[in-house]
Coordinates of C-alpha atoms in Angstrom, one line a residue:
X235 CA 229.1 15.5 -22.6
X236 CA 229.4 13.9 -19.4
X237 CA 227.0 16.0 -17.3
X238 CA 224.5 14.8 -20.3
X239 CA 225.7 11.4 -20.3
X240 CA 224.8 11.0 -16.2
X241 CA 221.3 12.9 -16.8
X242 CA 220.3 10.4 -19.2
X243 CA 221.4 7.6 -17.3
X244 CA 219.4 9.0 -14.5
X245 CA 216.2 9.4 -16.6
X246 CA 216.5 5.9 -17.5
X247 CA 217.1 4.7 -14.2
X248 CA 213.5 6.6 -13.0
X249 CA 211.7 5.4 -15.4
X250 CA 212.5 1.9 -15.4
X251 CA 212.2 1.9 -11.2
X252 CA 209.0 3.7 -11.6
X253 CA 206.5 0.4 -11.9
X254 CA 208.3 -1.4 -8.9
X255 CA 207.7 1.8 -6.4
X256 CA 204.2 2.0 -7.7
X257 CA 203.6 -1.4 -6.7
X258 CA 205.5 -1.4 -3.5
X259 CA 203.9 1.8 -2.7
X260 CA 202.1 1.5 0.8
X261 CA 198.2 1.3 0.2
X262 CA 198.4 -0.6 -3.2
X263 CA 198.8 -4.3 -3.5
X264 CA 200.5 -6.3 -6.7
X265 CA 198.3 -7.0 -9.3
X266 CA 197.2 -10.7 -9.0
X267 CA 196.4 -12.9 -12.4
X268 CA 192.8 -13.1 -11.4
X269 CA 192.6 -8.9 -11.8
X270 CA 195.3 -8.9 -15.1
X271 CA 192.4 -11.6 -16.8
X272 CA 189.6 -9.2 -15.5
X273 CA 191.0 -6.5 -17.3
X274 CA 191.5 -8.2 -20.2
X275 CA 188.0 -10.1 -20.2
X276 CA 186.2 -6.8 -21.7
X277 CA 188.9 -6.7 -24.5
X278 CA 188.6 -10.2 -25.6
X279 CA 185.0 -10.5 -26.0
X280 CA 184.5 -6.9 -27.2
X281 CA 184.5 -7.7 -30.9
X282 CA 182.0 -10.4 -30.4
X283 CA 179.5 -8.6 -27.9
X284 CA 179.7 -5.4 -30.8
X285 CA 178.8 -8.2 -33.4
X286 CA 176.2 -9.3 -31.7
X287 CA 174.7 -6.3 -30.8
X288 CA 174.0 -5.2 -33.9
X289 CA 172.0 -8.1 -35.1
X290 CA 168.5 -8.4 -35.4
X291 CA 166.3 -9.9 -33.3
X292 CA 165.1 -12.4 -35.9
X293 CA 168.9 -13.6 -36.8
X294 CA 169.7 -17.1 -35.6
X295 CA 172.1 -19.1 -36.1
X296 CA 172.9 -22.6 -37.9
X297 CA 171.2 -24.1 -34.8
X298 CA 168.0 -22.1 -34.5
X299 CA 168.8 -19.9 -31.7
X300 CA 168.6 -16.6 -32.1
X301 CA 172.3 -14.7 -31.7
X302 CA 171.3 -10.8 -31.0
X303 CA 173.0 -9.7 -27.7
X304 CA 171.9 -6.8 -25.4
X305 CA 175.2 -5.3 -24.0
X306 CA 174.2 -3.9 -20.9
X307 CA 171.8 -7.1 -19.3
X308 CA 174.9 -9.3 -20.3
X309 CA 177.2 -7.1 -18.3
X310 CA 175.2 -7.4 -15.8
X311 CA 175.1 -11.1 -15.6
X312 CA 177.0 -13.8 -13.9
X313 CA 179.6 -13.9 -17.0
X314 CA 179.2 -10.7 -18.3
X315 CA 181.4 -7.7 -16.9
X316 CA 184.6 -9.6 -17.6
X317 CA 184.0 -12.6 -15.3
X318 CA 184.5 -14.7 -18.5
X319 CA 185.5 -14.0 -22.2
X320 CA 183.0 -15.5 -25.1
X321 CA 185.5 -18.2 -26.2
X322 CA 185.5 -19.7 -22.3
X323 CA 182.5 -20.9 -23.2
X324 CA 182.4 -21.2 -27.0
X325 CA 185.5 -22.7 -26.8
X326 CA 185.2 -24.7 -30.5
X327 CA 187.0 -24.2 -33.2
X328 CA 184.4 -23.2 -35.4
X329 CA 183.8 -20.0 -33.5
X330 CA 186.5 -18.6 -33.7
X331 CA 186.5 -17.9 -37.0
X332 CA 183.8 -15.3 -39.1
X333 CA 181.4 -16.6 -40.4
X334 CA 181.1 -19.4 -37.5
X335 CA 180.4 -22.4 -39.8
X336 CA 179.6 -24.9 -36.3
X337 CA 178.6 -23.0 -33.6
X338 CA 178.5 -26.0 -31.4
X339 CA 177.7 -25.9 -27.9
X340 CA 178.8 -23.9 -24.9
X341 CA 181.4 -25.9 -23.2
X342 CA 180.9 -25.3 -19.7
X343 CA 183.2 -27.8 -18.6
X344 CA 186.1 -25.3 -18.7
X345 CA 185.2 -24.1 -16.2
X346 CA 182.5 -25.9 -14.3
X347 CA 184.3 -29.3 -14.7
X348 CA 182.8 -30.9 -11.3
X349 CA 179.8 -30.2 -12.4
X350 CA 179.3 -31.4 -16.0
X351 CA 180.8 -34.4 -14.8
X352 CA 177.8 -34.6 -12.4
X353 CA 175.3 -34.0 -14.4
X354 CA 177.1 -37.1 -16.9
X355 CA 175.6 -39.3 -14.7
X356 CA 172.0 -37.9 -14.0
X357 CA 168.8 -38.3 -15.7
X358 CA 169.6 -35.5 -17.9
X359 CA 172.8 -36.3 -19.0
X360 CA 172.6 -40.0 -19.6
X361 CA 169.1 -39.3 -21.7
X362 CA 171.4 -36.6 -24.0
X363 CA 174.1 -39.2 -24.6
X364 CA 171.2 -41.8 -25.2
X365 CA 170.3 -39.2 -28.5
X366 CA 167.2 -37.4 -26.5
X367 CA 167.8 -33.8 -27.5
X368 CA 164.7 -33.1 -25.5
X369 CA 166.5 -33.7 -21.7
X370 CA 167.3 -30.7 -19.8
X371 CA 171.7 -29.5 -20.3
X372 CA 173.4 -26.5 -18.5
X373 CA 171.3 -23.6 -20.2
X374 CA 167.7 -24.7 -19.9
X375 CA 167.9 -25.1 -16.3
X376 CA 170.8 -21.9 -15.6
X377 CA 170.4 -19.6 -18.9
X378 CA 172.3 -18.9 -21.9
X379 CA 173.7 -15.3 -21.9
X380 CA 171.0 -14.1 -18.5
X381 CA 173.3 -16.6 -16.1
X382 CA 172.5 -14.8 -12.4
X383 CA 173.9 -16.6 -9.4
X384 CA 171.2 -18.5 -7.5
X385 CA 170.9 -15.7 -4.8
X386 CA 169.4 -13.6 -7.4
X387 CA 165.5 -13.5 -7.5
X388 CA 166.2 -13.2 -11.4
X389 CA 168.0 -16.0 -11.6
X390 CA 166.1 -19.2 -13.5
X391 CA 167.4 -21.7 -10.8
X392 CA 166.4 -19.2 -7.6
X393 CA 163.7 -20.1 -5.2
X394 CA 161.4 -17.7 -7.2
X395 CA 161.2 -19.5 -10.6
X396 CA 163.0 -22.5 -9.9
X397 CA 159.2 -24.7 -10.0
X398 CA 158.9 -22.3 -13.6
X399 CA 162.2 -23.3 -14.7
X400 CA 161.6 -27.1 -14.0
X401 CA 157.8 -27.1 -15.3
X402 CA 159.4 -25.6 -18.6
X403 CA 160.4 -29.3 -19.2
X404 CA 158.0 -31.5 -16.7
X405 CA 155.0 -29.3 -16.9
X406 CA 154.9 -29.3 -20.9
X407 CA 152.6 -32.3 -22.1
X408 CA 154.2 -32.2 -25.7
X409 CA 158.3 -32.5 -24.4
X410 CA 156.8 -35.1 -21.9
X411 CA 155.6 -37.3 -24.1
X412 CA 158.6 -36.2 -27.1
X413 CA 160.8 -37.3 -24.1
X414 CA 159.2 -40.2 -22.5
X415 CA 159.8 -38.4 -19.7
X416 CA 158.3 -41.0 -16.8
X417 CA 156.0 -39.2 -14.4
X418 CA 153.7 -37.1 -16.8
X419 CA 153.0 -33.4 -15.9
X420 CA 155.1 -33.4 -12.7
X421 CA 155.1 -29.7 -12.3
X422 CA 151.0 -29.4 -11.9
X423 CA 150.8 -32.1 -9.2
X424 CA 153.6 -30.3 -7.3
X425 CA 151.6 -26.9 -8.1
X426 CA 148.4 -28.1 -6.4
X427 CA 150.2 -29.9 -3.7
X428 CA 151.0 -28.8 0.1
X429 CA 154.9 -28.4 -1.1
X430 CA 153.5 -26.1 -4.0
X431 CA 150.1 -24.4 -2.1
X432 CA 152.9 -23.0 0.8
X433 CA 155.7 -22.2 -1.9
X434 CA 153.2 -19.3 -3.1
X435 CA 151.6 -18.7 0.1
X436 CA 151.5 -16.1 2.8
X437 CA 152.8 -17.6 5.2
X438 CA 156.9 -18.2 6.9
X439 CA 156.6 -21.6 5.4
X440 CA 157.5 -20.4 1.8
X441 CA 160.9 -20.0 2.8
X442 CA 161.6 -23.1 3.7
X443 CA 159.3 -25.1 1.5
X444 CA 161.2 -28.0 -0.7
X445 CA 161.7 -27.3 -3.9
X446 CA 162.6 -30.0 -7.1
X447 CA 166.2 -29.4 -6.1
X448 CA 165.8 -30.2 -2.3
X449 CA 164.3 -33.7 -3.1
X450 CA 165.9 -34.4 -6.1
X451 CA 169.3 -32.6 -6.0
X452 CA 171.2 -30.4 -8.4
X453 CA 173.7 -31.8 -10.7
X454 CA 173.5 -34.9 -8.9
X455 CA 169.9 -35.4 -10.0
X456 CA 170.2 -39.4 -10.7
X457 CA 166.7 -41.7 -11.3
X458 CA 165.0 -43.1 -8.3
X459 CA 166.0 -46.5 -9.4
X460 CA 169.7 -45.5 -8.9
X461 CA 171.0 -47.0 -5.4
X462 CA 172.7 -43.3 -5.3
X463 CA 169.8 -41.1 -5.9
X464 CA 168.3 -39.0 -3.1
X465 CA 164.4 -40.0 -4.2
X466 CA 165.6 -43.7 -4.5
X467 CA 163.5 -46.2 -2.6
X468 CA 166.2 -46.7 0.5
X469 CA 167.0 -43.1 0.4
X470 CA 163.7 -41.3 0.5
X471 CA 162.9 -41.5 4.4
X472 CA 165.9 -39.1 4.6
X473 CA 165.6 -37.1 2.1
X474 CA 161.9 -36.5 3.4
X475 CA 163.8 -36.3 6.8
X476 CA 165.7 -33.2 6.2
X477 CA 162.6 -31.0 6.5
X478 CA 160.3 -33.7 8.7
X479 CA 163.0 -34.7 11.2
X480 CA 160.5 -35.7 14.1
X481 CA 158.3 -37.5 11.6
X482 CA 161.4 -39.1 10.3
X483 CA 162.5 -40.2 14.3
X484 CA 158.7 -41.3 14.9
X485 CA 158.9 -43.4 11.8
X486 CA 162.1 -45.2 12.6
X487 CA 161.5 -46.2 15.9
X488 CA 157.7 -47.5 14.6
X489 CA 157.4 -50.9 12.9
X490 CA 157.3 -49.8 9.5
X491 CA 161.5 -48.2 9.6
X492 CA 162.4 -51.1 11.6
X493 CA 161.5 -53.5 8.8
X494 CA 163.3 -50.9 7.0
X495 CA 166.5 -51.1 8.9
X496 CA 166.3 -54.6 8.7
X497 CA 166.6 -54.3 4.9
X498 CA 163.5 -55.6 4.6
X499 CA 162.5 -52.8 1.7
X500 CA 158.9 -53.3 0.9
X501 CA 158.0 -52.3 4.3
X502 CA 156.3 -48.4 3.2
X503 CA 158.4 -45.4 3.6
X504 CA 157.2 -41.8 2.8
X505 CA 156.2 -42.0 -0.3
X506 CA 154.0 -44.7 0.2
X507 CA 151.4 -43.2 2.2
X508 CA 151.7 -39.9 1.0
X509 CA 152.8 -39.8 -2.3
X510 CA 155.4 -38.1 -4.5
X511 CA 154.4 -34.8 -6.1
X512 CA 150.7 -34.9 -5.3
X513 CA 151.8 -34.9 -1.5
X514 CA 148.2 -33.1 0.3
X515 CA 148.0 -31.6 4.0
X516 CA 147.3 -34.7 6.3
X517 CA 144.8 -32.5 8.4
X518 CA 142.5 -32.5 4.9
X519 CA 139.6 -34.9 5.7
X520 CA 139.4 -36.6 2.2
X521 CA 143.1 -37.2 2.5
X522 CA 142.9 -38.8 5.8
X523 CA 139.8 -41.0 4.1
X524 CA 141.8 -41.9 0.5
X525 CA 144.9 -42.8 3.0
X526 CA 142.8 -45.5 4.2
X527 CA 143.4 -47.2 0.7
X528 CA 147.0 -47.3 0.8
X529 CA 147.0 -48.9 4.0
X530 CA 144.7 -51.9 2.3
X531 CA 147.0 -52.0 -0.2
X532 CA 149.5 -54.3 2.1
X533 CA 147.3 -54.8 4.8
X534 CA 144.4 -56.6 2.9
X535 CA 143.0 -58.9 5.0
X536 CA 142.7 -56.1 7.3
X537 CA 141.1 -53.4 5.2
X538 CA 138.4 -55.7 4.3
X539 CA 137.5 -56.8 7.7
X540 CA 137.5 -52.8 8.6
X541 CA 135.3 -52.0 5.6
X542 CA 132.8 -54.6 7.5
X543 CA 132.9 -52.3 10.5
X544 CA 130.4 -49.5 11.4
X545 CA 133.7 -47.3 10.8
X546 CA 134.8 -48.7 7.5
X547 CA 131.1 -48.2 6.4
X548 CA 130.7 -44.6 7.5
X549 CA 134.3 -43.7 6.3
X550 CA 134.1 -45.7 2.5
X551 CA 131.2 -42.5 2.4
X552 CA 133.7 -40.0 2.4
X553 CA 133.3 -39.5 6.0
X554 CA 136.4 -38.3 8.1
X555 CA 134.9 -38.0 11.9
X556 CA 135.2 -41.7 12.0
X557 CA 138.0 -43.5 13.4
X558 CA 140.5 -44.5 10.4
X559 CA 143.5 -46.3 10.6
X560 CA 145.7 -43.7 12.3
X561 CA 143.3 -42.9 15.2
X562 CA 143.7 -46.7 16.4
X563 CA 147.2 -47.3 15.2
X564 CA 148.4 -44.3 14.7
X565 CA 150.5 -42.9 11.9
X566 CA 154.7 -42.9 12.1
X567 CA 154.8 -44.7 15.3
X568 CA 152.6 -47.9 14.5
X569 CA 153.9 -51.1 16.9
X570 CA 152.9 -54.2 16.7
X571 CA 149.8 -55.1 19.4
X572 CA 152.2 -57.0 21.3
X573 CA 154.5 -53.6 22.1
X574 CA 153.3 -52.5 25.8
X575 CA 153.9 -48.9 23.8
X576 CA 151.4 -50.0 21.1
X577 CA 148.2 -47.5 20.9
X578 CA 146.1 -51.4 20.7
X579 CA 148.2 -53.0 23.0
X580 CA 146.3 -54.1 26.2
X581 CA 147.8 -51.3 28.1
X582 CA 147.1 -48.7 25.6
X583 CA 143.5 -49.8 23.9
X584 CA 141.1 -48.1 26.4
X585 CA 142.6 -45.0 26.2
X586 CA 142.9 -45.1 22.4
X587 CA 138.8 -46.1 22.5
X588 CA 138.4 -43.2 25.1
X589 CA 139.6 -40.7 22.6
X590 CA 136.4 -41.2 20.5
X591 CA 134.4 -42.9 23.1
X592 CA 134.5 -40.9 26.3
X593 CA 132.7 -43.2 28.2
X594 CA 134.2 -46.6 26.9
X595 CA 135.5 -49.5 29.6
X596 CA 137.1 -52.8 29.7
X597 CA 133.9 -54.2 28.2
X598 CA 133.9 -51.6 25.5
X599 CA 137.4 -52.8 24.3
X600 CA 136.5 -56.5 23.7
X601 CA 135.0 -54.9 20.6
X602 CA 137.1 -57.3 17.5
X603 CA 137.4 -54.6 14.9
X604 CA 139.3 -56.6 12.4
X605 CA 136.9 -60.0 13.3
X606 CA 136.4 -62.3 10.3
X607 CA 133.1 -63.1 9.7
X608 CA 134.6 -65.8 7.2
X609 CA 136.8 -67.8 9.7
X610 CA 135.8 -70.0 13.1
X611 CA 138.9 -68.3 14.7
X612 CA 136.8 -65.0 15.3
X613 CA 134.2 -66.4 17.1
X614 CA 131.3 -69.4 16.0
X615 CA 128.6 -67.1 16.7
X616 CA 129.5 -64.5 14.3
X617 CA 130.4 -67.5 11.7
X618 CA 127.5 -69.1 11.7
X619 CA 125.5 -66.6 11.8
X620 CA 127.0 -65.0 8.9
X621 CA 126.5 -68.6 6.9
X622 CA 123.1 -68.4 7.8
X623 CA 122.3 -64.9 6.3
X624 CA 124.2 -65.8 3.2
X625 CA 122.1 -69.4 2.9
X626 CA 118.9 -67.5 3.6
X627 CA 119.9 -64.2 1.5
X628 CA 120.5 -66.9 -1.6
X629 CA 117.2 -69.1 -1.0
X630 CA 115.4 -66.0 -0.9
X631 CA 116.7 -64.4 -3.9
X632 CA 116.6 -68.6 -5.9
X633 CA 113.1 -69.3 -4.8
X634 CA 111.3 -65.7 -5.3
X635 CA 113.1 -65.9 -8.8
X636 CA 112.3 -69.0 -9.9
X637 CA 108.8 -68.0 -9.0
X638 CA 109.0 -64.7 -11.2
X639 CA 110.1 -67.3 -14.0
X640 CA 107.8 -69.3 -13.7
X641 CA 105.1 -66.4 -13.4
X642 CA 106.4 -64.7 -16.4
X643 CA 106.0 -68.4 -18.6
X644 CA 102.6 -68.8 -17.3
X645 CA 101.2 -65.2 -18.3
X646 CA 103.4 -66.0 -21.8
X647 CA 100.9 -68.8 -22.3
X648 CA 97.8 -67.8 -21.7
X649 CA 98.6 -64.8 -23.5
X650 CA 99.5 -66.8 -26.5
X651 CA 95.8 -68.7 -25.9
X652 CA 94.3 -65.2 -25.7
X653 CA 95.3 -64.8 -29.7
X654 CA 95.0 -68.1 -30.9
X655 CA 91.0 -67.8 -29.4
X656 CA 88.1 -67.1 -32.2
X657 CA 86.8 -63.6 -31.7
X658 CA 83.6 -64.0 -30.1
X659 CA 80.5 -63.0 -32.4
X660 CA 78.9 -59.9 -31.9
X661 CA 74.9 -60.0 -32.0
X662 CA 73.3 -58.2 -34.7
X663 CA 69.4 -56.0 -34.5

């Protein structure tokens, strides 16, 4: 009785000791919570995933999505494989009863708090709590049940098919204009732009093209007329900057970014010159002739005085080989005349002329190619001369048509006395 009594107190004793020297044993570390929720993961959404397995592909639910599940691709996916149970994400009420009355939508805020409360304050999220079902949440941009990290090439948000992901929305007339989304068909100007021509190029440059996100941003996507927002109007020379950092230095230290820096804001900055999503390659000829016009557009006085030049002439053609703006001026680094560093200051303006004109000197350069043929302050010859073409260009055009006006009323009358005339009699044999 004893000897039995001391064996099964033994037995008991092994067994009960047997977990802790398993998970002291050398080799094997403690089971964290992280591993004890993967394990369970499977088990908790197994029910579900068999459910939906065996619907058809035609079953939706109360919203209109369809509810059929493949097994293996969601196993496979950034949630699936017991990275997350069903009810993480379909976390309401309604679901967790059969039949699911109110589906509802995923609530990715369980676990992606810092995010939803990001995208709150974007476009998207303030235009869905305005009522606009049509603005982008969580799932058109990342995916419902096909979530793949962004590494992935089959991811929707990866380099790949993040302009396809975006244009889903921006490049679909009808939810641009169900949306009011501002911008129009943002995804086809980016398509045929230099951003979008490199993206599906040959070349190294399609790594390191921008993208929607680069400019834009991610769940911190906010309107351009938000202070905050990384396309706004005092932010865009460094967003632009991240990829164009000697541009972005050239344009600081020119005229134009230190009106800028003086908080002078309607000074131009990227966008104004080369545009938003129709952004072209500046070494394309038309482009560097169409830039011409949004230089006029501040600089008015001056574009009209150029357009009176053998150059403004040649290049309002559609010619590029003349001298534009940029070739006197040049482009990020414009300074004022007065600035001995200047490409038009007097130290700098023979060499600027000698870059087109080989054989230009100090004579060449007294050349006024912004001169005012309308104002005394450019010179009395050219004035007055100008006064007299226009005087004589006017008296030509009065006098020659008065003259055809009063030529036409005198062949009016006498054809009028031609018909009122008796026909003449004819002599008869």
């Amino acid at each position: 009785m004893i000897r039995l009594t001391i064996q099964g107190i033994a037995l008991a004793l092994l067994v009960g000791l047997a977990p802790v020297a398993q998970a002291l044993a050398p080799g094997k570390a403690p089971a964290t919570a992280a591993a004890a929720k993967a394990a369970k993961a499977p088990d908790a959404s197994q029910k579900c995933i068999d459910c939906h397995a065996e619907a058809e592909p035609g079953d939706k639910s109360a919203a209109g999505k369809p509810v059929k599940l493949d097994p293996e691709a969601h196993a496979k996916t950034l949630h699936g494989g017991g990275n997350a149970t069903c009810i993480d994400c379909h976390a309401a009420e309604g679901l967790r009863k059969y039949p699911h009355k109110e589906p509802g939508a995923a609530q990715c805020a369980s676990c992606h708090e810092k995010a939803v409360k990001e995208y709150a304050e974007t476009s998207h999220g303030k235009a869905r709590a305005g009522g606009n079902g049509v603005a982008a949440a969580c799932g058109d941009c990342h995916g419902t049940h096909d979530i793949k990290p962004t590494s992935d090439d089959a991811s929707k948000v990866s380099r790949q098919n993040l302009e396809a992901t975006c244009g889903a929305c921006h490049g679909s007339e009808a939810l641009v204009k169900a949306g009011k989304v501002p911008g129009g068909n943002v995804s086809a100007k980016y398509h045929d732009s230099i951003h979008g021509k490199l993206l599906h190029g040959d070349t190294k440059a399609k790594d390191r093209v921008p993208l929607c996100t680069d400019c834009h941003g991610t769940h911190d996507m906010r309107p351009k007329k938000d202070p905050e927002s990384a396309v706004s109007r005092a932010n865009i020379p460094e967003t632009c900057g991240t990829c164009h950092g000697k541009a972005k230095k050239a344009w600081s230290g020119g005229q134009h970014g230190k009106l800028r820096a003086a908080n002078v804001m309607t000074a131009p900055g990227c966008t104004d010159c080369h545009g938003t999503h129709t952004i072209a390659d500046h070494n394309a000829p038309k482009w560097q002739v169409e830039v011409i016009r949004e230089c006029g557009g501040c600089h008015t006085e001056y574009i009209d005085t150029y357009r009176d030049t053998y150059h403004g002439k040649v290049t309002d053609l559609g010619f590029a080989r003349m001298a534009t703006c940029a070739s006197c001026h040049g482009a990020h680094d414009i300074l004022p005349k007065e600035n001995p560093l200047s490409m038009v200051s007097e130290q700098r303006i023979l060499a600027t002329c000698q870059a087109c004109h080989p054989k230009a000197n100090a004579n060449f350069v007294k050349f006024q190619p912004h001169a005012n043929k309308n104002k005394k302050d450019s010179g009395l010859v050219l004035y007055y001369t100008t006064k007299f073409m226009q005087v004589l260009l006017a008296g030509v055009f009065a006098f020659f048509g008065l003259h055809t006006i009063l030529w036409l009323y005198r062949s009016l009358a006498e054809l009028k006395a031609r018909r009122g005339r008796p026909a003449p009699d004819t002599e008869k044999h």
